[in-house]
CSV table of C-alpha atoms and ligand atoms in Angstrom, one decimal:
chain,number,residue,atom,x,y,z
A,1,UNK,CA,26.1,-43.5,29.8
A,2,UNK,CA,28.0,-40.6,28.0
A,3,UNK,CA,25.6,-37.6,27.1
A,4,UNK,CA,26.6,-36.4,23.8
A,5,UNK,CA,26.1,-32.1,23.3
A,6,UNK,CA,23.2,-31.2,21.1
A,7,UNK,CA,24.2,-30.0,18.3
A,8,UNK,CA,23.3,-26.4,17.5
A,9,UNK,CA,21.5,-26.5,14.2
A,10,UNK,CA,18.8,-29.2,16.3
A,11,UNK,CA,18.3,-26.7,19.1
A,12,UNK,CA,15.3,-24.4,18.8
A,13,UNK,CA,16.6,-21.2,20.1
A,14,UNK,CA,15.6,-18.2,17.9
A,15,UNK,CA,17.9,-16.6,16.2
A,16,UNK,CA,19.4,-13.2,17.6
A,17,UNK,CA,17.7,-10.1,17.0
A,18,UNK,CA,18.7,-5.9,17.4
A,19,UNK,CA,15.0,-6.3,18.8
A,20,UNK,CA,15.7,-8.8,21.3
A,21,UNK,CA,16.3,-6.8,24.6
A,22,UNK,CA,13.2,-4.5,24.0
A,23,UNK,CA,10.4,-7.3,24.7
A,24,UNK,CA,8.7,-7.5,21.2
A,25,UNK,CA,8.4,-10.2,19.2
A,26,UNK,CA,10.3,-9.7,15.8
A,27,UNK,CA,10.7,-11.9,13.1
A,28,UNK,CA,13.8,-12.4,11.3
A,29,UNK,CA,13.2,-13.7,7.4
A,30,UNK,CA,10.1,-12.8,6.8
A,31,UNK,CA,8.4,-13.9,3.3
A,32,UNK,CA,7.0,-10.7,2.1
A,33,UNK,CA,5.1,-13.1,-1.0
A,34,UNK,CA,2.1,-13.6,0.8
A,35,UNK,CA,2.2,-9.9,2.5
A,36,UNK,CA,1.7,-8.3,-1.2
A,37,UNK,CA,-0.9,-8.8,-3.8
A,38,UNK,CA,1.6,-9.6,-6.9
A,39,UNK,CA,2.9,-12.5,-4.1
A,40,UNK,CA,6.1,-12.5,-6.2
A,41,UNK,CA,9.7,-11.3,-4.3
A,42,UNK,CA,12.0,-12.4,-1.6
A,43,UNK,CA,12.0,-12.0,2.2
A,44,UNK,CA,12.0,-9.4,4.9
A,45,UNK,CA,15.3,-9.3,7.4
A,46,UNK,CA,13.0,-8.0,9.5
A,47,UNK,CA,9.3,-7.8,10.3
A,48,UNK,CA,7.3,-6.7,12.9
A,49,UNK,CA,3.4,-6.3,14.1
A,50,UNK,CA,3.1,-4.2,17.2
A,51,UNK,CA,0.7,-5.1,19.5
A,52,UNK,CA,0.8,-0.4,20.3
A,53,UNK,CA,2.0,2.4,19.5
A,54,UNK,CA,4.7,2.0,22.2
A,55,UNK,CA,5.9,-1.3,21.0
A,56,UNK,CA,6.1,0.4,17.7
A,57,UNK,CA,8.3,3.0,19.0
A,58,UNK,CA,10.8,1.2,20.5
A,59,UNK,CA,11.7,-0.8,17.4
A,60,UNK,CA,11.3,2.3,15.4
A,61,UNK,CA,13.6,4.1,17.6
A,62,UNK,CA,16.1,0.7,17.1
A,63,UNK,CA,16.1,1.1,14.2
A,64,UNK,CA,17.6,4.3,13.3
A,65,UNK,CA,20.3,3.9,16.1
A,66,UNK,CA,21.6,0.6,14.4
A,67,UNK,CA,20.8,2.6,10.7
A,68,UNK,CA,18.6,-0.5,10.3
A,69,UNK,CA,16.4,0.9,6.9
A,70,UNK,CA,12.6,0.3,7.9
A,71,UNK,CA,9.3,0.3,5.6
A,72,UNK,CA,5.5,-0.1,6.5
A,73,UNK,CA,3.6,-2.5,4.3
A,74,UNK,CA,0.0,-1.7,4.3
A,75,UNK,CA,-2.4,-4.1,1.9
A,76,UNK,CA,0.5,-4.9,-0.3
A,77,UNK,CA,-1.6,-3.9,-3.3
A,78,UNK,CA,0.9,-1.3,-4.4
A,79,UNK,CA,4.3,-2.9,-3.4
A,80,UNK,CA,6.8,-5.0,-5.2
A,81,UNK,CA,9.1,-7.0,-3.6
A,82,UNK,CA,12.5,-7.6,-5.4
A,83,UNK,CA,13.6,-11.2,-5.7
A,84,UNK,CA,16.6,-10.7,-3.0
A,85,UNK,CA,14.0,-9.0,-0.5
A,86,UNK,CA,14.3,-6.2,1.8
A,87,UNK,CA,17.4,-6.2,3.6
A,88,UNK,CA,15.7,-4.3,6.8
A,89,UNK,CA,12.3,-4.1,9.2
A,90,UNK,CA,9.2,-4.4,7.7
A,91,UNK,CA,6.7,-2.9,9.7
A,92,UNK,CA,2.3,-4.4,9.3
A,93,UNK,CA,0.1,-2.2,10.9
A,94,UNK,CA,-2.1,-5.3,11.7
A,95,UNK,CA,-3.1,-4.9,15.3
A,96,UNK,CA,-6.2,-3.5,16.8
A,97,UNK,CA,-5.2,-0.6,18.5
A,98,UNK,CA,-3.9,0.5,14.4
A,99,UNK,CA,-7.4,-0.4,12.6
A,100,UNK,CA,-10.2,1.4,14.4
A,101,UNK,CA,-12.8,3.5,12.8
A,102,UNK,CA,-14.5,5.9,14.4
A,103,UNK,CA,-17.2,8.5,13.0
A,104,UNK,CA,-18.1,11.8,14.7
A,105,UNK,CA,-20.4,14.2,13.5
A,106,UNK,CA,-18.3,15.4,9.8
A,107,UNK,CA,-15.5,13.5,10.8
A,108,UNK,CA,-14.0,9.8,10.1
A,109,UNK,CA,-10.9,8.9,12.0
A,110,UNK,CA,-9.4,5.8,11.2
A,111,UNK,CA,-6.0,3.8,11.9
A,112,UNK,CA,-3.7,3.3,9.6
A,113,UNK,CA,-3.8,-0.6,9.3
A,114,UNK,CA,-7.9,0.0,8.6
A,115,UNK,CA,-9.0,-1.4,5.5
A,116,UNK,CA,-10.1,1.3,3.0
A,117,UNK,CA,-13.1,-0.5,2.5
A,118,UNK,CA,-14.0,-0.5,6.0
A,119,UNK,CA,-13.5,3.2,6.4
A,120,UNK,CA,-15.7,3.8,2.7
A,121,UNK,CA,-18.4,1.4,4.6
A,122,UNK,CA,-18.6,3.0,8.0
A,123,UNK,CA,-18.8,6.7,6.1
A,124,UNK,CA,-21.2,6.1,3.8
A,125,UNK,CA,-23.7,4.0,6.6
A,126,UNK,CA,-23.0,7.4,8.6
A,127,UNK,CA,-24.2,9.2,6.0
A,128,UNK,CA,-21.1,11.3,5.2
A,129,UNK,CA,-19.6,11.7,1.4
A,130,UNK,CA,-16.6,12.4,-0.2
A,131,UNK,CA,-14.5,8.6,0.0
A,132,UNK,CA,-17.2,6.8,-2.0
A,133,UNK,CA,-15.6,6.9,-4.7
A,134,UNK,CA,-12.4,5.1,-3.7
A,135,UNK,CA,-14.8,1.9,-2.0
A,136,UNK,CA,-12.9,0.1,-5.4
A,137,UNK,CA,-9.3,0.7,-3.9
A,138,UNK,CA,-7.4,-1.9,-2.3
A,139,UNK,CA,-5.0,-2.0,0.5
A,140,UNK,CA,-5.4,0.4,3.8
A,141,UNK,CA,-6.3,3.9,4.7
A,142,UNK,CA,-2.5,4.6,5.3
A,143,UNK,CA,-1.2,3.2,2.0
A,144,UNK,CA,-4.0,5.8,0.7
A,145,UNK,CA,-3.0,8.9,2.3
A,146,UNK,CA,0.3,7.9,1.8
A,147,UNK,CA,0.1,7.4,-1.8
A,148,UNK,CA,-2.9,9.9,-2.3
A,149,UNK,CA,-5.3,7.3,-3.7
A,150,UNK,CA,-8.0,8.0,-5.9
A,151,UNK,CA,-9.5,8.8,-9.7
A,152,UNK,CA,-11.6,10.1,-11.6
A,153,UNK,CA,-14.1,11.5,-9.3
A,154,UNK,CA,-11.4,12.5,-6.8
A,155,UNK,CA,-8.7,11.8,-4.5
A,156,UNK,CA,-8.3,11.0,-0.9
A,157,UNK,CA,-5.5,13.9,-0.1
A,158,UNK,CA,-8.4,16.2,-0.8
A,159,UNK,CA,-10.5,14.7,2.4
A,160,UNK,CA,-7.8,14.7,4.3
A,161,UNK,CA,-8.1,16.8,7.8
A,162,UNK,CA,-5.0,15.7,9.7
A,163,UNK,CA,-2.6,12.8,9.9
A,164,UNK,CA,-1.2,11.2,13.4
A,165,UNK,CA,2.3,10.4,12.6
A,166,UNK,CA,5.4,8.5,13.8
A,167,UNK,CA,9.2,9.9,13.2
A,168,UNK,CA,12.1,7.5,12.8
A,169,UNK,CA,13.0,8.5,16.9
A,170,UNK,CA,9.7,7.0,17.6
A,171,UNK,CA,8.3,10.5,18.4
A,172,UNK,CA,4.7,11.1,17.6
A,173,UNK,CA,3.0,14.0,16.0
A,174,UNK,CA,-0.2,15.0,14.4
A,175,UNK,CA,0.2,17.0,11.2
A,176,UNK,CA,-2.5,19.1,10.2
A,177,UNK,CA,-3.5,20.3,6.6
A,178,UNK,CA,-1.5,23.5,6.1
A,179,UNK,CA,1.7,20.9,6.8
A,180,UNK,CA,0.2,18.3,3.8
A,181,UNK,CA,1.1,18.4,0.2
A,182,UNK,CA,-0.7,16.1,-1.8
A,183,UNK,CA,-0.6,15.4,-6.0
A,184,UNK,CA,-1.6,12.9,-8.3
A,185,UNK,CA,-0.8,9.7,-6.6
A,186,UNK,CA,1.5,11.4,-4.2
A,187,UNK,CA,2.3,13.0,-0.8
A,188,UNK,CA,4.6,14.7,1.5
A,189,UNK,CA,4.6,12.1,4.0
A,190,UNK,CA,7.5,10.1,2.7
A,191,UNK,CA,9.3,10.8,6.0
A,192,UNK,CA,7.4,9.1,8.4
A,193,UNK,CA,4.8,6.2,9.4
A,194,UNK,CA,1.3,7.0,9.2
A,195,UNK,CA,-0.2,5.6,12.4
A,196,UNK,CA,-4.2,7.4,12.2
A,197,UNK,CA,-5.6,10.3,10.2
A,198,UNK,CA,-8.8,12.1,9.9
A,199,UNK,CA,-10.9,12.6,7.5
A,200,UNK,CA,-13.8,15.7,6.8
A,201,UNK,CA,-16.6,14.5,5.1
A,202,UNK,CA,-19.5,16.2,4.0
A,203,UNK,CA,-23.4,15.1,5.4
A,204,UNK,CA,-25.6,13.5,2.6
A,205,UNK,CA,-28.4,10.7,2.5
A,206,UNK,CA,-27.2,7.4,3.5
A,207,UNK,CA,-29.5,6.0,1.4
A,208,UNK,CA,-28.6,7.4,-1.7
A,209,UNK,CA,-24.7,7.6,-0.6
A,210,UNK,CA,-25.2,3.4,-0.6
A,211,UNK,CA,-26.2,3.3,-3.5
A,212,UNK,CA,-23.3,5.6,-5.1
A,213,UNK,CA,-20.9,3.5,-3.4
A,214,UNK,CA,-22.5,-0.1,-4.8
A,215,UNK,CA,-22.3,1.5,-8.5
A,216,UNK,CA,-19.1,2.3,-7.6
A,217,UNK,CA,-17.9,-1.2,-6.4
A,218,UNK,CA,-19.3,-3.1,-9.8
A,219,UNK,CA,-17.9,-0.4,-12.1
A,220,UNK,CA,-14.5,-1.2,-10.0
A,221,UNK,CA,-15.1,-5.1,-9.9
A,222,UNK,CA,-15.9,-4.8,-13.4
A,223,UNK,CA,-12.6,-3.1,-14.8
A,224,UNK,CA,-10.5,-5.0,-12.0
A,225,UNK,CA,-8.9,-8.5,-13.3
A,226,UNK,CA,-11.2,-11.0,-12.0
A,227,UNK,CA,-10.8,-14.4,-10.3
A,228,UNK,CA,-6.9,-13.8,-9.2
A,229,UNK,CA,-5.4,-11.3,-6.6
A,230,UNK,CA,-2.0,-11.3,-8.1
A,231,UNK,CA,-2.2,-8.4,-10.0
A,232,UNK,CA,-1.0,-4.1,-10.3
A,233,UNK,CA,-1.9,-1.2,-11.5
A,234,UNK,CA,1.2,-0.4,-13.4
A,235,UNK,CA,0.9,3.9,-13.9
A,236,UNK,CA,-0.4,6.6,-12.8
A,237,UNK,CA,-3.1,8.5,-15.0
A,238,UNK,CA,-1.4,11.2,-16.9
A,239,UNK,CA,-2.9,14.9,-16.8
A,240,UNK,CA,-6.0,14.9,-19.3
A,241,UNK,CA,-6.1,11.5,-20.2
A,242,UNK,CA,-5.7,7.7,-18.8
A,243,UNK,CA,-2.1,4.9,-18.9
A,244,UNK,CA,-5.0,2.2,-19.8
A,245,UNK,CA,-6.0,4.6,-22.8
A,246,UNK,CA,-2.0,5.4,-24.1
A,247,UNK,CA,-0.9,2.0,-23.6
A,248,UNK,CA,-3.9,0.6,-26.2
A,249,UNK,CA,-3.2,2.9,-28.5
A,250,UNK,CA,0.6,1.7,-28.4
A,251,UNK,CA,-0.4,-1.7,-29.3
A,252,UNK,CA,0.4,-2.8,-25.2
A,253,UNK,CA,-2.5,-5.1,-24.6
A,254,UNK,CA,-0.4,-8.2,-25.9
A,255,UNK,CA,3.3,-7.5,-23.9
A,256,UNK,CA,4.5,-10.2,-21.8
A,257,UNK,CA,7.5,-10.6,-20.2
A,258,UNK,CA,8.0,-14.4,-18.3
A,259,UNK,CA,4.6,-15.0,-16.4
A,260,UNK,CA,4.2,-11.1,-16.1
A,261,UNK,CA,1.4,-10.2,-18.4
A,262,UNK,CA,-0.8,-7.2,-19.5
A,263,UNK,CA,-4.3,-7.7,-18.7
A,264,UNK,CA,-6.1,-6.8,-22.0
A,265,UNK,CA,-9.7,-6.0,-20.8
A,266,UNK,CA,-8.0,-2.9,-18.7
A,267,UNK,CA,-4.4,-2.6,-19.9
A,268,UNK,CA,-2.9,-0.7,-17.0
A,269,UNK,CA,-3.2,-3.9,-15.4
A,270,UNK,CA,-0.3,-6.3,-14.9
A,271,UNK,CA,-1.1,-10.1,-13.7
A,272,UNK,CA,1.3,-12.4,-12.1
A,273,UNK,CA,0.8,-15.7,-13.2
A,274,UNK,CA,1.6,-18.5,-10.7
A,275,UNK,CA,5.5,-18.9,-11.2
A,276,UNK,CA,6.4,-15.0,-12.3
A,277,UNK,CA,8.9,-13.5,-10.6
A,278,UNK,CA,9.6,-10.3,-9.3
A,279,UNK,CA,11.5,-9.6,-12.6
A,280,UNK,CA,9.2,-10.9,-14.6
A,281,UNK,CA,7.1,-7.6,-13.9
A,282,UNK,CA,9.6,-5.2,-13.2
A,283,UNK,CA,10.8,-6.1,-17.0
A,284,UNK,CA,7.2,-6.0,-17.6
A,285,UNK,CA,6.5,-2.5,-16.9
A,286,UNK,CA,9.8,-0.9,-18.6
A,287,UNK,CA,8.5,-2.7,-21.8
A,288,UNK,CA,5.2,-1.6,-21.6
A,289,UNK,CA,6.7,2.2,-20.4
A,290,UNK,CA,9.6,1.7,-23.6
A,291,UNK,CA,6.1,0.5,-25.8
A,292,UNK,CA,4.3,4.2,-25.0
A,293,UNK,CA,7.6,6.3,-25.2
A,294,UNK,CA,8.4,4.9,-28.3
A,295,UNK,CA,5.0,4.9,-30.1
A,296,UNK,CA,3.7,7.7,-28.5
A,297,UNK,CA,5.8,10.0,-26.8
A,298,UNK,CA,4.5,10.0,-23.7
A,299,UNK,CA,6.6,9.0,-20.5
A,300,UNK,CA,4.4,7.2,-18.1
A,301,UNK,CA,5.3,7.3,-14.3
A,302,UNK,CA,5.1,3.8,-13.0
A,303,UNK,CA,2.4,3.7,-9.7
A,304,UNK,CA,3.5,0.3,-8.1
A,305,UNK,CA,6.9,0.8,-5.9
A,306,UNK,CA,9.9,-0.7,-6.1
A,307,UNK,CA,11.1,-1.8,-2.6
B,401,FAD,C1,-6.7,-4.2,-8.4
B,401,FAD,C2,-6.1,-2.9,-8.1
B,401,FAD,C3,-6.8,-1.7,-8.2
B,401,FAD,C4,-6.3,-0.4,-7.9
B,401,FAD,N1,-7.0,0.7,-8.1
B,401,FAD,C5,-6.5,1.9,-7.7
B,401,FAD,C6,-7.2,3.1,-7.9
B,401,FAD,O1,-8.3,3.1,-8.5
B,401,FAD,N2,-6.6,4.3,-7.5
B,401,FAD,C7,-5.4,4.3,-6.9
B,401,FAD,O2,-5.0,5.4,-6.5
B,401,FAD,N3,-4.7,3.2,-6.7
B,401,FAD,C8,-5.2,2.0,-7.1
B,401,FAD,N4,-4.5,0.8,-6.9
B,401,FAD,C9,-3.1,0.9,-6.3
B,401,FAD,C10,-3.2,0.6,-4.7
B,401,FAD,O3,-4.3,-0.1,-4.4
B,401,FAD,C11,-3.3,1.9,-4.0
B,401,FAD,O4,-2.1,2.7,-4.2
B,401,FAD,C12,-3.5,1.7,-2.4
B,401,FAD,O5,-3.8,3.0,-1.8
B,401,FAD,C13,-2.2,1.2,-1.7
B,401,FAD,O6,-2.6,0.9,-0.4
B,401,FAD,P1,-1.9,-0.3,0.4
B,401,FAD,O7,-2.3,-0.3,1.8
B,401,FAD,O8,-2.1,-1.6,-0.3
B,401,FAD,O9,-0.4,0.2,0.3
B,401,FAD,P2,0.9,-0.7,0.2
B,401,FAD,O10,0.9,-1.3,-1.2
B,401,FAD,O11,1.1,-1.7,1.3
B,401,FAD,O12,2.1,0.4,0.3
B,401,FAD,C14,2.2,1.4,-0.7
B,401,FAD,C15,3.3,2.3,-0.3
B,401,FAD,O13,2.8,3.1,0.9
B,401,FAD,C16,3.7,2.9,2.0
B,401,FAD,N5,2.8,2.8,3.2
B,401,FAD,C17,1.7,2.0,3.3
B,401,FAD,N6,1.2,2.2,4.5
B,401,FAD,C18,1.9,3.1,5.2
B,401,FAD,C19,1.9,3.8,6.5
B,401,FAD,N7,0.9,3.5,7.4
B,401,FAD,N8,2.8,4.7,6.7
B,401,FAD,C20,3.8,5.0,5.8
B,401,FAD,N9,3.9,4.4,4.6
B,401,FAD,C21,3.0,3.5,4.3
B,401,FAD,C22,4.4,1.6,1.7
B,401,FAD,O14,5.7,1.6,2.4
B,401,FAD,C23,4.6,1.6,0.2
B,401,FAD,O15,5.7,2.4,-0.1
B,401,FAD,C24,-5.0,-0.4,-7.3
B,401,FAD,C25,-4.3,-1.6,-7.1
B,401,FAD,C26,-4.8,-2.8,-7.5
B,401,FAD,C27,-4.0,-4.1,-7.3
């Protein structure tokens, strides 16, 4: 009997990889949807959830000698996707060795994949102050240095003792205060990937710090759009006042734009409703930005990133 060749869209070898000598497993065409909270945008060329900091390394390293651009998602709660993707390696600090937490006397070290949650949690049942305030926040401890996280009652820069980071070589480093620069929503480490950090903290009552951080958590849940996770917070708070506050008094609360809409109860909130695209909201937030200018004066900077 004559054996006929298989043909090679029926075989099931993976596709090539840059990252297929270096003994990692990479996936090509990632969804990146379900890896952000809007759950709206296109796919990942790349993507990539080291097991260690070595394994990290080596694709880190790969990619800057094939100029292969490279981004770290953290929670996703401050990322959006465009509908054509990202045309490079996405990087999830998912792994164990990248999520411990560990508290020592003042100090609360924690990886970079951690849940900010987590580290608010294992603070405040240590009896340490200074992060319950953020317990509200989304996303990771590295998306919150990164993006200096916070509010009203503070931000997470201001905590900050030192930052373990990784260089596009795959070098590692630990950068301490006087090398950190941190503003509203904002910090100096655009230039690297957070792998750890640590935090000072100051000692207080455990008891009473609990109780700060439950307040906390309903005032969050309570101004946070409820029953859906597909949503944003679209600016940063201007000096002296708040974007929720400006874009009411612009007559905001009602824009829509596709299945992009402003969340009325808290208007600096954007929800994704279940077949909105990615530029649904980007068109979303120049209108509501166009809405303040216009009415207003005021130029908001939006907080959610474009990748
Ligand atoms: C319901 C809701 C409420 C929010 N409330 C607040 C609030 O009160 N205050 C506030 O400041 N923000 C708030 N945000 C915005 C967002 O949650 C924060 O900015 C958060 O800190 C982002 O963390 P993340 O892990 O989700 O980062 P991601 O969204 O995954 O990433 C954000 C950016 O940081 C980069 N990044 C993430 N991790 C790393 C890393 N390890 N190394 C290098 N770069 C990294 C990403 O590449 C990306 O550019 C809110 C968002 C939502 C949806």
């Amino acid at each position: 009997m004559t054996k006929h060749p298989t043909p090679a869209s029926e075989t099931s070898a993976p596709l090539a990889t840059p990252f297929d000598d270096l003994g990692v497993a990479v996936s090509p065409g990632e969804p990146l949807a379900h890896h952000t909270w809007l759950g709206v945008g296109g796919s990942a060329a790349y993507f990539f959830e080291p097991v260690d900091v070595e394994a990290l390394a080596r694709v880190v390293a790969r990619c800057r000698e094939r100029a292969i651009p490279l981004r770290v998602v953290g929670g996703g709660s401050n990322v959006l996707v465009p509908a054509g993707g990202y045309p490079g390696m996405v990087v999830r600090l998912s792994a164990a060795p990248f999520c411990a937490i560990a508290v020592q006397e003042t100090i609360c070290q924690a990886g970079a994949g951690a849940k900010l949650v987590h580290v608010v949690s294992a603070a405040v049942q240590a009896g340490l102050a200074g992060l319950e305030m953020l317990v509200d926040v989304p996303g990771t401890i590295g998306g919150a240095v990164v993006g200096n996280a916070g509010g009203h009652g503070g931000d997470i820069g201001q905590r900050v003792r030192d930052v373990t980071v990784m260089l596009g070589d795959g070098t590692v480093e630990v950068r301490d205060r006087s090398r950190l620069a941190f503003e509203s929503r904002w910090s100096n480490l655009d230039d690297c990937i957070v792998i750890a950090c640590r935090l000072e903290l100051d000692p207080d009552d455990a008891g009473l710090l609990t109780k700060r951080m439950q307040k906390q958590w309903i005032l969050g849940r309570g101004t946070q759009p409820s029953g859906t996770r597909t949503v944003a917070m679209m600016f940063k708070d201007p000096l002296g006042t708040t974007a929720e506050a400006l874009i009411s008094q612009a007559g905001g609360r009602e824009l829509r734009s596709g299945e992009a809409t402003v969340y009325p109860p808290h208007a600096n909130f954007l929800v994704a409703g279940p077949r909105c695209t990615s530029d649904d909201v980007r068109s979303l937030v120049e209108m509501v930005r166009d809405r303040v200018r216009q009415r207003l004066g005021v130029e908001l900077t939006p907080l959610i990133q474009v990748w």
